JSON list of C-alpha atoms and ligand atoms in Angstrom, two decimals:
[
{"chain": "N", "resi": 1, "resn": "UNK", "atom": "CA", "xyz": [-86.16, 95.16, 14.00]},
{"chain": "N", "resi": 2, "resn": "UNK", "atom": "CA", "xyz": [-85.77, 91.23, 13.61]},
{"chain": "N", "resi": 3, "resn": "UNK", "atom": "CA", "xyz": [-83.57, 89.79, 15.70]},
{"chain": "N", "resi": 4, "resn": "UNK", "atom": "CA", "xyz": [-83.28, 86.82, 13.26]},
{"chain": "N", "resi": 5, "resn": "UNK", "atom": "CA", "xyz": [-83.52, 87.24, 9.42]},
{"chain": "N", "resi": 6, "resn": "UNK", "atom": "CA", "xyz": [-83.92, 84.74, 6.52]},
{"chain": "N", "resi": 7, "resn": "UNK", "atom": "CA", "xyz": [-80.68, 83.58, 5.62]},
{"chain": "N", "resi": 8, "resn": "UNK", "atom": "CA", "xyz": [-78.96, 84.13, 2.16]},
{"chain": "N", "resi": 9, "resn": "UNK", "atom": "CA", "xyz": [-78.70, 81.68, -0.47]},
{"chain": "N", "resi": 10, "resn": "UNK", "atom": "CA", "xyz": [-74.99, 81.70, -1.85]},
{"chain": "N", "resi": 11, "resn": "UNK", "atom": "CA", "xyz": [-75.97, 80.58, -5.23]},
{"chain": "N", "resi": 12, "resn": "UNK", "atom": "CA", "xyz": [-78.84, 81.02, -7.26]},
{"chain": "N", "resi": 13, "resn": "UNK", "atom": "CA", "xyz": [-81.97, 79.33, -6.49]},
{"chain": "N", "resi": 14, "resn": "UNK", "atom": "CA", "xyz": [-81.50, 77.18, -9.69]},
{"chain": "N", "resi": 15, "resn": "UNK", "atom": "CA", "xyz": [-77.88, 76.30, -8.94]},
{"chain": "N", "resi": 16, "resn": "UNK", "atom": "CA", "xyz": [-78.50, 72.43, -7.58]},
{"chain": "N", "resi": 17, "resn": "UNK", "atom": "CA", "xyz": [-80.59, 71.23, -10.24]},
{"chain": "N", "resi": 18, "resn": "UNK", "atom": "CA", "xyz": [-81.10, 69.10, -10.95]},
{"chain": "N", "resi": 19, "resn": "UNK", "atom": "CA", "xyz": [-80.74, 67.56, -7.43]},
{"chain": "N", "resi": 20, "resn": "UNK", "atom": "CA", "xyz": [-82.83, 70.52, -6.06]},
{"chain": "N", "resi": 21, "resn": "UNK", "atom": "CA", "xyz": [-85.11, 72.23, -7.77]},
{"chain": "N", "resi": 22, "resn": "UNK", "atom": "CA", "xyz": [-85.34, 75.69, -7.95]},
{"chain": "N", "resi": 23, "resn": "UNK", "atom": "CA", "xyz": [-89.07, 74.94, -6.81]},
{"chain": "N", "resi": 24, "resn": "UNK", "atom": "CA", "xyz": [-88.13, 72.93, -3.84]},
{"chain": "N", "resi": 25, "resn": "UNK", "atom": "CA", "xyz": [-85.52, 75.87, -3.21]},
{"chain": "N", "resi": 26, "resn": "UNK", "atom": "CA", "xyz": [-88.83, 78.32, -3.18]},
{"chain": "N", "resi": 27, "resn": "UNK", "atom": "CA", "xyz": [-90.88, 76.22, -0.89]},
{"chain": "N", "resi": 28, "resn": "UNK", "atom": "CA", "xyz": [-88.30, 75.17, 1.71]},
{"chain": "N", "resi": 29, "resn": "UNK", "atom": "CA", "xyz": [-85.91, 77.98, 2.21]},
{"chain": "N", "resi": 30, "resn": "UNK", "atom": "CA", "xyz": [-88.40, 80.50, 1.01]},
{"chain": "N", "resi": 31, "resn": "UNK", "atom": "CA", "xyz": [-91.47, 79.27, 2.86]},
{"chain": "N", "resi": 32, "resn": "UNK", "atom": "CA", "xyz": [-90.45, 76.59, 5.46]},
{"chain": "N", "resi": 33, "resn": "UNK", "atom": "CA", "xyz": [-86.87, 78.39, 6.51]},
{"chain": "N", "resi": 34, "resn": "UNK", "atom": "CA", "xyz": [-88.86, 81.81, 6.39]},
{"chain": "N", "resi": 35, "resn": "UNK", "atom": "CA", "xyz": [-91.59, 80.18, 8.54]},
{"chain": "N", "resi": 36, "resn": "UNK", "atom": "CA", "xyz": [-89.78, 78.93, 11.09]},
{"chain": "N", "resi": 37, "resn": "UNK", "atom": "CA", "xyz": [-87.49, 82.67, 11.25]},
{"chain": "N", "resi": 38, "resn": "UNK", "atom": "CA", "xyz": [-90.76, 84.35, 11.92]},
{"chain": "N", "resi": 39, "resn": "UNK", "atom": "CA", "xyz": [-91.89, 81.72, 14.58]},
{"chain": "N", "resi": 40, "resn": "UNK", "atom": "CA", "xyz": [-88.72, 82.52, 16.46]},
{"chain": "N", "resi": 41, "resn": "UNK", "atom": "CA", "xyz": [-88.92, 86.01, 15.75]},
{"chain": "N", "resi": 42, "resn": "UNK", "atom": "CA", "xyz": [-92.62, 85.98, 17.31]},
{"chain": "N", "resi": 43, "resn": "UNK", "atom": "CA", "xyz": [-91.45, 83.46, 20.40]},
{"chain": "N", "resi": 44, "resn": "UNK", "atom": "CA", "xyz": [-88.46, 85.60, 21.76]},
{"chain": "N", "resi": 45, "resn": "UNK", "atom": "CA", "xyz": [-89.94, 88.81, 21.55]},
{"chain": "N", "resi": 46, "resn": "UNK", "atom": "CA", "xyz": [-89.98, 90.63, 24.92]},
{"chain": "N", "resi": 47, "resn": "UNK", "atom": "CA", "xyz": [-88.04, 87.42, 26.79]},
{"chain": "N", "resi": 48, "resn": "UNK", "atom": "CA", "xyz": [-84.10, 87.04, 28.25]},
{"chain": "N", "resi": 49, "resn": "UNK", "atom": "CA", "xyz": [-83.68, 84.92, 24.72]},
{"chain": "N", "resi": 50, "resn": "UNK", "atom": "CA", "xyz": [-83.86, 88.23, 22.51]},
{"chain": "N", "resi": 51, "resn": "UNK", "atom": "CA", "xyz": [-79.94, 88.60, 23.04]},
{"chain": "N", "resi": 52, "resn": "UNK", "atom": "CA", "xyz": [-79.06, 84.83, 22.26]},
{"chain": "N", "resi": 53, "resn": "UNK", "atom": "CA", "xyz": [-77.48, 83.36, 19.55]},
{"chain": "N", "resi": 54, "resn": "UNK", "atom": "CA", "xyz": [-78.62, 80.84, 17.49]},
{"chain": "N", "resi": 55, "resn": "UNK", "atom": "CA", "xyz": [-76.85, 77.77, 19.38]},
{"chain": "N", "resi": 56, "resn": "UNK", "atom": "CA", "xyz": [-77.24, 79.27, 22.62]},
{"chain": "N", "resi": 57, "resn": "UNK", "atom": "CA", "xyz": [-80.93, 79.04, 22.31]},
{"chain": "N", "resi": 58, "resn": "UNK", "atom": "CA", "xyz": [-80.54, 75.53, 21.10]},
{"chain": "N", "resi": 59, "resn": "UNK", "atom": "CA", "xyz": [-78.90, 74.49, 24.09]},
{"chain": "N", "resi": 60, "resn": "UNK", "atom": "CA", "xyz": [-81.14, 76.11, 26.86]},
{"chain": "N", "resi": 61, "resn": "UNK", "atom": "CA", "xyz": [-84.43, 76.68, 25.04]},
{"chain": "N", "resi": 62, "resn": "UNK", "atom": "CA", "xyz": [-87.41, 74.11, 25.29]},
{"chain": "N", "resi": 63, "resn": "UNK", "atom": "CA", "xyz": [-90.64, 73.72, 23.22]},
{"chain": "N", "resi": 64, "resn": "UNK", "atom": "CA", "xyz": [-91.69, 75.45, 19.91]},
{"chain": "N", "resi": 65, "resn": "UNK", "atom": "CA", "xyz": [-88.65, 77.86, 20.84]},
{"chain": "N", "resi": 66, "resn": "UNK", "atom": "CA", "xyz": [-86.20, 75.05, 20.83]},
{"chain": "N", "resi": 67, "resn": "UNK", "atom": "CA", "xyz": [-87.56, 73.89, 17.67]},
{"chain": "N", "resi": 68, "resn": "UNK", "atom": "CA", "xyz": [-87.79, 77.02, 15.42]},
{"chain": "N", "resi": 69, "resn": "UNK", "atom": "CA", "xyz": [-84.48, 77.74, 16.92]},
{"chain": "N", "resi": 70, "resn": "UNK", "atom": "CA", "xyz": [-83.04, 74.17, 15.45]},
{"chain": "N", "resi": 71, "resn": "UNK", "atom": "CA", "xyz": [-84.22, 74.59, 12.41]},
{"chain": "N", "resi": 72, "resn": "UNK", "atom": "CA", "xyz": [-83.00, 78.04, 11.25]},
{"chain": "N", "resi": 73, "resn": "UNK", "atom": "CA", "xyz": [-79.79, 76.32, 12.97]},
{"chain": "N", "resi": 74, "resn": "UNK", "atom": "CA", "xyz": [-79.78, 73.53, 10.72]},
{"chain": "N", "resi": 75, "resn": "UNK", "atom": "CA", "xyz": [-81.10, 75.43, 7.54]},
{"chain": "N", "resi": 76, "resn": "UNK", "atom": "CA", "xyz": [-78.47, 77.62, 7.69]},
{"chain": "N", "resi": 77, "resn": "UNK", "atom": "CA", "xyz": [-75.75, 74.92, 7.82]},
{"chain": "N", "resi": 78, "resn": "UNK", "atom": "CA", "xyz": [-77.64, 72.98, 5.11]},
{"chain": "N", "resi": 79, "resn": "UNK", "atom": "CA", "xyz": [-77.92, 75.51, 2.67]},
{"chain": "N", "resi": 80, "resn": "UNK", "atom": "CA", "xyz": [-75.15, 77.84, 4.01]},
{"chain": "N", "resi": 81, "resn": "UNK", "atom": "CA", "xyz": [-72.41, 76.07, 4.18]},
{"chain": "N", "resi": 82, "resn": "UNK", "atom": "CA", "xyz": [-72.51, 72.28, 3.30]},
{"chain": "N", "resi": 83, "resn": "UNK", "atom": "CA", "xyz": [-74.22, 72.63, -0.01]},
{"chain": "N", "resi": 84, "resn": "UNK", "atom": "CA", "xyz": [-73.01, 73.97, -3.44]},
{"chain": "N", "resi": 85, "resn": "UNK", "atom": "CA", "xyz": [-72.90, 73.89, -7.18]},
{"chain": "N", "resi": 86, "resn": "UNK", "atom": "CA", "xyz": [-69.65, 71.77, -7.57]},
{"chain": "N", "resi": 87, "resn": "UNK", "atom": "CA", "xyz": [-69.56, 68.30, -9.09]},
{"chain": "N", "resi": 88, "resn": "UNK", "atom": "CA", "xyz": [-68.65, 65.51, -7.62]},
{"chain": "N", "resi": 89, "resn": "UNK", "atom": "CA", "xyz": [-65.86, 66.84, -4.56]},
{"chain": "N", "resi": 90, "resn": "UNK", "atom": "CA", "xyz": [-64.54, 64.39, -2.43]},
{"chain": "N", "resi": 91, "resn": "UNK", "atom": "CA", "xyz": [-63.06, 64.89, 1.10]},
{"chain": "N", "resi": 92, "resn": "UNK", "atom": "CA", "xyz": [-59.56, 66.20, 1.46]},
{"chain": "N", "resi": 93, "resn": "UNK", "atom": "CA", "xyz": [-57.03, 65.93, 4.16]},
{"chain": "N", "resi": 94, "resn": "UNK", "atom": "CA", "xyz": [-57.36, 65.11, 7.90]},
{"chain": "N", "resi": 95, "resn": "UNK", "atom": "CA", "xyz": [-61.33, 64.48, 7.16]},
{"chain": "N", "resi": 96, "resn": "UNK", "atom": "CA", "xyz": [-60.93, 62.18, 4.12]},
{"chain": "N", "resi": 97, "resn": "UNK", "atom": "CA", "xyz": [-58.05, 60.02, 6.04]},
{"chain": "N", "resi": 98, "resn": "UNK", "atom": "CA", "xyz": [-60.09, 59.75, 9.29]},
{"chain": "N", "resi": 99, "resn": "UNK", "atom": "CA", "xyz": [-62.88, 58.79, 7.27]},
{"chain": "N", "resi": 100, "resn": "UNK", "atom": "CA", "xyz": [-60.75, 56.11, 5.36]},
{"chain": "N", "resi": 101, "resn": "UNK", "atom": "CA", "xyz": [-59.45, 54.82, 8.71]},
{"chain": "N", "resi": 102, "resn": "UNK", "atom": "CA", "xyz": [-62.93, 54.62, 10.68]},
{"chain": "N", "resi": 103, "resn": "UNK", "atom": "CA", "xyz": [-65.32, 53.46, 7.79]},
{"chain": "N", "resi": 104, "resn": "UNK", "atom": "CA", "xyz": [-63.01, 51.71, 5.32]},
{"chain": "N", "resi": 105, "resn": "UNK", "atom": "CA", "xyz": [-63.50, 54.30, 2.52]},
{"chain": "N", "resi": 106, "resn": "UNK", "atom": "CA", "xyz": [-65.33, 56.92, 1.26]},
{"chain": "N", "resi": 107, "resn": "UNK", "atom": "CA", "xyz": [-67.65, 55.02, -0.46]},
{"chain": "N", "resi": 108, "resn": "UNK", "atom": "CA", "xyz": [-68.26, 52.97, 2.83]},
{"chain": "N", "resi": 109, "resn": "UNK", "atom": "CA", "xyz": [-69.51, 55.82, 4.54]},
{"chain": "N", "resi": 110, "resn": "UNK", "atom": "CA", "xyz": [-71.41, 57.15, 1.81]},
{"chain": "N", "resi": 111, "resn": "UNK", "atom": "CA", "xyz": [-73.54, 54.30, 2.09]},
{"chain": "N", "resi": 112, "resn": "UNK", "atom": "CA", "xyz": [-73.57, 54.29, 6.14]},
{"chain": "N", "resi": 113, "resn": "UNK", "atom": "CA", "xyz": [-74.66, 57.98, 6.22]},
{"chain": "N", "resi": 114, "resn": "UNK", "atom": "CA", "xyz": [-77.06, 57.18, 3.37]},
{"chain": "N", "resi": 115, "resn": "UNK", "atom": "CA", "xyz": [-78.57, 54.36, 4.92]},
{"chain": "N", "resi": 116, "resn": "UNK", "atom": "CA", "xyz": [-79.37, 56.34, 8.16]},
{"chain": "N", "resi": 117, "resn": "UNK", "atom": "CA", "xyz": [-80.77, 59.04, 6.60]},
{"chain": "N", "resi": 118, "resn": "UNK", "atom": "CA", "xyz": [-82.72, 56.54, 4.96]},
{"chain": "N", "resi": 119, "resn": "UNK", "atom": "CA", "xyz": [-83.44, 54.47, 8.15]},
{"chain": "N", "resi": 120, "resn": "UNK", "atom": "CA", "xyz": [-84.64, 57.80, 10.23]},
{"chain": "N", "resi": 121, "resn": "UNK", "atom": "CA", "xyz": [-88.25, 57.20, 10.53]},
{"chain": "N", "resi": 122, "resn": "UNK", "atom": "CA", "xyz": [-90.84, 60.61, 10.01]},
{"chain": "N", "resi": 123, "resn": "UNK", "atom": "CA", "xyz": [-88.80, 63.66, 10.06]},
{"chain": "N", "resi": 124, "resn": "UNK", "atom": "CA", "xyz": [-85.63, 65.01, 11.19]},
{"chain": "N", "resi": 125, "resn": "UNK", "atom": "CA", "xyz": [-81.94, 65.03, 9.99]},
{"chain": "N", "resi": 126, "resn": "UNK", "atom": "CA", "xyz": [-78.85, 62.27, 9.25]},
{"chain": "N", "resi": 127, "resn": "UNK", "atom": "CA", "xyz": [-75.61, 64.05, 10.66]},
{"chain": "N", "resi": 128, "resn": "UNK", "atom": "CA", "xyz": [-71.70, 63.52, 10.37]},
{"chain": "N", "resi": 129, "resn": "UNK", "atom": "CA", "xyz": [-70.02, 64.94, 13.38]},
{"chain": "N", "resi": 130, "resn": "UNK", "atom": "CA", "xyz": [-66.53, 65.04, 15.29]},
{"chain": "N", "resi": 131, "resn": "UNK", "atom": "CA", "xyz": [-66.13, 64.27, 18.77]},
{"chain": "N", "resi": 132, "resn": "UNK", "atom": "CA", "xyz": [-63.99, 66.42, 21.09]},
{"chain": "N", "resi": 133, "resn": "UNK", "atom": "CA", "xyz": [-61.18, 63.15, 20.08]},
{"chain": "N", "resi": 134, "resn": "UNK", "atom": "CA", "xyz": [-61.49, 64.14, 16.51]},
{"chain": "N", "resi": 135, "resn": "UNK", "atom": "CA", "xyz": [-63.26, 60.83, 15.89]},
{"chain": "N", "resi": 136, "resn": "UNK", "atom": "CA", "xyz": [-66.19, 60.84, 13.53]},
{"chain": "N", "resi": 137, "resn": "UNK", "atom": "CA", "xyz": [-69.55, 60.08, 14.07]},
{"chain": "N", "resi": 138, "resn": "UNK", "atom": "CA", "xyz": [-73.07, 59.56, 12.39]},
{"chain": "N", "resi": 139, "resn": "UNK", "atom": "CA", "xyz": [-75.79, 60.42, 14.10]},
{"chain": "N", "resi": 140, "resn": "UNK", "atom": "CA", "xyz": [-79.63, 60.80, 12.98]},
{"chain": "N", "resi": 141, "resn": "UNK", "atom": "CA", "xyz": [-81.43, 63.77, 14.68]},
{"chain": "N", "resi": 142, "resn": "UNK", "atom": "CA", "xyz": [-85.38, 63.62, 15.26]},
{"chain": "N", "resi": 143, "resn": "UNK", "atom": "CA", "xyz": [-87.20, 66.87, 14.09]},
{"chain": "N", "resi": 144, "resn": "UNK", "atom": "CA", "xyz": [-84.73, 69.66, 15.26]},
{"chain": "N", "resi": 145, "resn": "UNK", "atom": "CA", "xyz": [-82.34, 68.59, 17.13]},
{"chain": "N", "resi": 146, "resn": "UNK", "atom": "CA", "xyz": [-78.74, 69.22, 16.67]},
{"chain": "N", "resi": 147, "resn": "UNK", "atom": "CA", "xyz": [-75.35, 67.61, 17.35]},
{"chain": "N", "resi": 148, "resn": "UNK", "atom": "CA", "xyz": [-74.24, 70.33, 19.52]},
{"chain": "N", "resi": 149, "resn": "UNK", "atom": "CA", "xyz": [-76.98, 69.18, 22.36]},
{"chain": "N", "resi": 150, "resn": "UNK", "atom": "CA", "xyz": [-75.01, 66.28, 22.41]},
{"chain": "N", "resi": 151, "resn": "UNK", "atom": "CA", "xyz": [-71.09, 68.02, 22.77]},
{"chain": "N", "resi": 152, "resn": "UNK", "atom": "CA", "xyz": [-70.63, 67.53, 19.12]},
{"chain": "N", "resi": 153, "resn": "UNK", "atom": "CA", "xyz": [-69.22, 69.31, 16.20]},
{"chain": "N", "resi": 154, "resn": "UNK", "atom": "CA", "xyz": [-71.54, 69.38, 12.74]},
{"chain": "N", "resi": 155, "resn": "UNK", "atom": "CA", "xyz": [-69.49, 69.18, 10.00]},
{"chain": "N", "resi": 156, "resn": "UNK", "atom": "CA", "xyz": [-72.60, 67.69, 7.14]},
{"chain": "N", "resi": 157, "resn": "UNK", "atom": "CA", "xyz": [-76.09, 67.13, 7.30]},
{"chain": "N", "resi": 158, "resn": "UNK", "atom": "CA", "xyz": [-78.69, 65.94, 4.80]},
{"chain": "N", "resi": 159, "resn": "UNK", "atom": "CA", "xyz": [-82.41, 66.93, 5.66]},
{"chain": "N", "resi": 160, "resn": "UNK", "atom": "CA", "xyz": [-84.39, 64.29, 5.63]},
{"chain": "N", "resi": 161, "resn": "UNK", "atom": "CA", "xyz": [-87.88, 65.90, 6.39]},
{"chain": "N", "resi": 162, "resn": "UNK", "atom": "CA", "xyz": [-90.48, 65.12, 3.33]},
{"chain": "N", "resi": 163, "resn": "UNK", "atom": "CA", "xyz": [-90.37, 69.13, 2.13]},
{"chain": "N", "resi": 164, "resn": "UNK", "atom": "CA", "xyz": [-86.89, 68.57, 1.38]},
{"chain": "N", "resi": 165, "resn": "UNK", "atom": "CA", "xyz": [-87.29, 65.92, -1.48]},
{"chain": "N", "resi": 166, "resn": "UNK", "atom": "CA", "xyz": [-91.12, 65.64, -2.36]},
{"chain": "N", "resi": 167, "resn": "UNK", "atom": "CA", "xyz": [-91.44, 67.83, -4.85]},
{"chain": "N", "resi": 168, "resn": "UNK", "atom": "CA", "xyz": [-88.41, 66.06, -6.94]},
{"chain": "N", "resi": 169, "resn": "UNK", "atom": "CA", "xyz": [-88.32, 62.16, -5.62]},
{"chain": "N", "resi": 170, "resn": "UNK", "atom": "CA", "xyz": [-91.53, 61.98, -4.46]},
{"chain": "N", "resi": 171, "resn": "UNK", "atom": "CA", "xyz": [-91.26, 59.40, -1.02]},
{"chain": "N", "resi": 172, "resn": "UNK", "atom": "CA", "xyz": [-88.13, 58.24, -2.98]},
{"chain": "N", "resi": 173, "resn": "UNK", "atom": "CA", "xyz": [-86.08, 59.60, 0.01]},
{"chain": "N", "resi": 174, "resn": "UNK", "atom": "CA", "xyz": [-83.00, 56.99, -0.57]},
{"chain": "N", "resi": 175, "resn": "UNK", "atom": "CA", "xyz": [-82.55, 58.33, -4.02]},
{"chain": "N", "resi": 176, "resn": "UNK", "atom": "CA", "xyz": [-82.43, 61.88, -2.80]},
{"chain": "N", "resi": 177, "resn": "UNK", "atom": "CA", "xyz": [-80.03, 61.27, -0.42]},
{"chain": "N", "resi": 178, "resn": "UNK", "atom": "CA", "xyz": [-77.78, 59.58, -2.92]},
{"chain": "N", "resi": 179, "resn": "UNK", "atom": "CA", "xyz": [-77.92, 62.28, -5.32]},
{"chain": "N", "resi": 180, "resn": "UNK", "atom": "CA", "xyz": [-76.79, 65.00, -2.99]},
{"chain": "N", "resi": 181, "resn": "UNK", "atom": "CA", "xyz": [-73.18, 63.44, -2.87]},
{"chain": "N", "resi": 182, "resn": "UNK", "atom": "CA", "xyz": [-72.29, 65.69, -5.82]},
{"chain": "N", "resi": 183, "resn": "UNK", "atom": "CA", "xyz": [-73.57, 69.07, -4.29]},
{"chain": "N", "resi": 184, "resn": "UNK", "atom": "CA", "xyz": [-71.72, 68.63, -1.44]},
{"chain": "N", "resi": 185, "resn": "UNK", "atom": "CA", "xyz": [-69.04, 71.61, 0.09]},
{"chain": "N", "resi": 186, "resn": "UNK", "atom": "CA", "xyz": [-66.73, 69.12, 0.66]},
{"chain": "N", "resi": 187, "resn": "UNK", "atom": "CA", "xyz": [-64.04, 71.85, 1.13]},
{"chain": "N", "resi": 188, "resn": "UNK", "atom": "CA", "xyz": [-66.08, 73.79, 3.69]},
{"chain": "N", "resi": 189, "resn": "UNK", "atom": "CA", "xyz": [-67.04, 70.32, 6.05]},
{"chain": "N", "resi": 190, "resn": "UNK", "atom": "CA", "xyz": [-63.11, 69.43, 5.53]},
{"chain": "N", "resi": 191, "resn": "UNK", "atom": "CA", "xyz": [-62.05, 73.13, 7.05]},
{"chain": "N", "resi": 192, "resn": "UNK", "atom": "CA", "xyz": [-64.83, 72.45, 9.67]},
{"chain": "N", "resi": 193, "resn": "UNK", "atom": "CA", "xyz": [-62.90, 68.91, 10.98]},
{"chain": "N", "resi": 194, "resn": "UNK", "atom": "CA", "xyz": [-59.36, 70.90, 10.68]},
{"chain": "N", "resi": 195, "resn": "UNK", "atom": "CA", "xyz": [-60.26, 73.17, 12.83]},
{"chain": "L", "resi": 1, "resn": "MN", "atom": "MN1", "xyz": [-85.89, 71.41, 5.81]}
]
């Protein structure tokens, strides 16, 4: 048996149009998520790493281990748990007043995290995290990486990698990133900062 397995969407493949298409959803978590499962699959097999988790892996692996390993990581956060069919949510809580107090407003750091997702150059992944403080933090991630290599706590990311947007903005990656405001989880990332 698999030790890892292709995560399931929790919505229908057409559910984020039309942000994300149901054809993007085919190629990147049907293709490019399944891709990088079997890769791991393929690179544990017969090492210590077969009874890791996930994250575990992430922190101690290195190579094409570390990076298959990152990516089902981050894929399953992405589509898992910070994306969903809702309309325009806004933070609640804890998360939307420390937001308020560090960046001015929501809006503020809608355009911040925007414009480093936008500013990441080649591939990789824009991130809002909390430090062990509870204070909030954007960080952009090359190619795989995660927050938690760094002692942080994910609570959003948008992928910026080119399979993410091409086939609906084309290389218009700031417009993309805009869009996904309003198929954003915003109760799941504000249950992620309460806790
Ligand atoms: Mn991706």
């Amino acid at each position: 048996m698999e030790k890892f397995d292709l995560m399931t969407l929790p919505y229908a493949s057409e559910a984020l149009e039309p942000i994300i298409s149901r054809e993007t959803i085919g190629f990147h978590h049907g293709k490019h998520l399944q891709a990088y499962v079997n890769n791991l699959n393929a690179a544990i097999a017969g090492t210590p790493f077969e009874s890791k988790t996930l994250e575990e892996i992430v922190l101690t692996a290195e190579g094409g281990m570390l990076n298959n390993a990152g990516q089902i990581l981050n894929h399953n956060l992405y589509f898992g748990q910070f994306m969903a069919p809702k309309e325009d949510n806004k933070p609640t809580g804890a998360l939307a007043e420390t937001i308020n107090a560090q960046f001015g407003s929501f809006e503020q750091f809608q355009e911040d995290f925007v414009k480093k997702g936008v500013g990441l150059f080649g591939s990789g992944w824009v991130w809002l995290s909390a430090a062990e403080d509870g204070r909030l933090v954007i960080t952009q991630e090359p190619n795989a990486a995660n927050p938690i290599q760094k002692g942080l706590i994910p609570l959003l990311t948008f992928d910026v990698w080119e399979h993410a947007y091409y086939l609906d903005y084309q290389n218009r990656r700031p417009d993309h990133l805009k869009a996904l405001w309003s198929i954003i989880n915003w109760e799941e990332v504000a249950s992620r900062y309460e806790k």
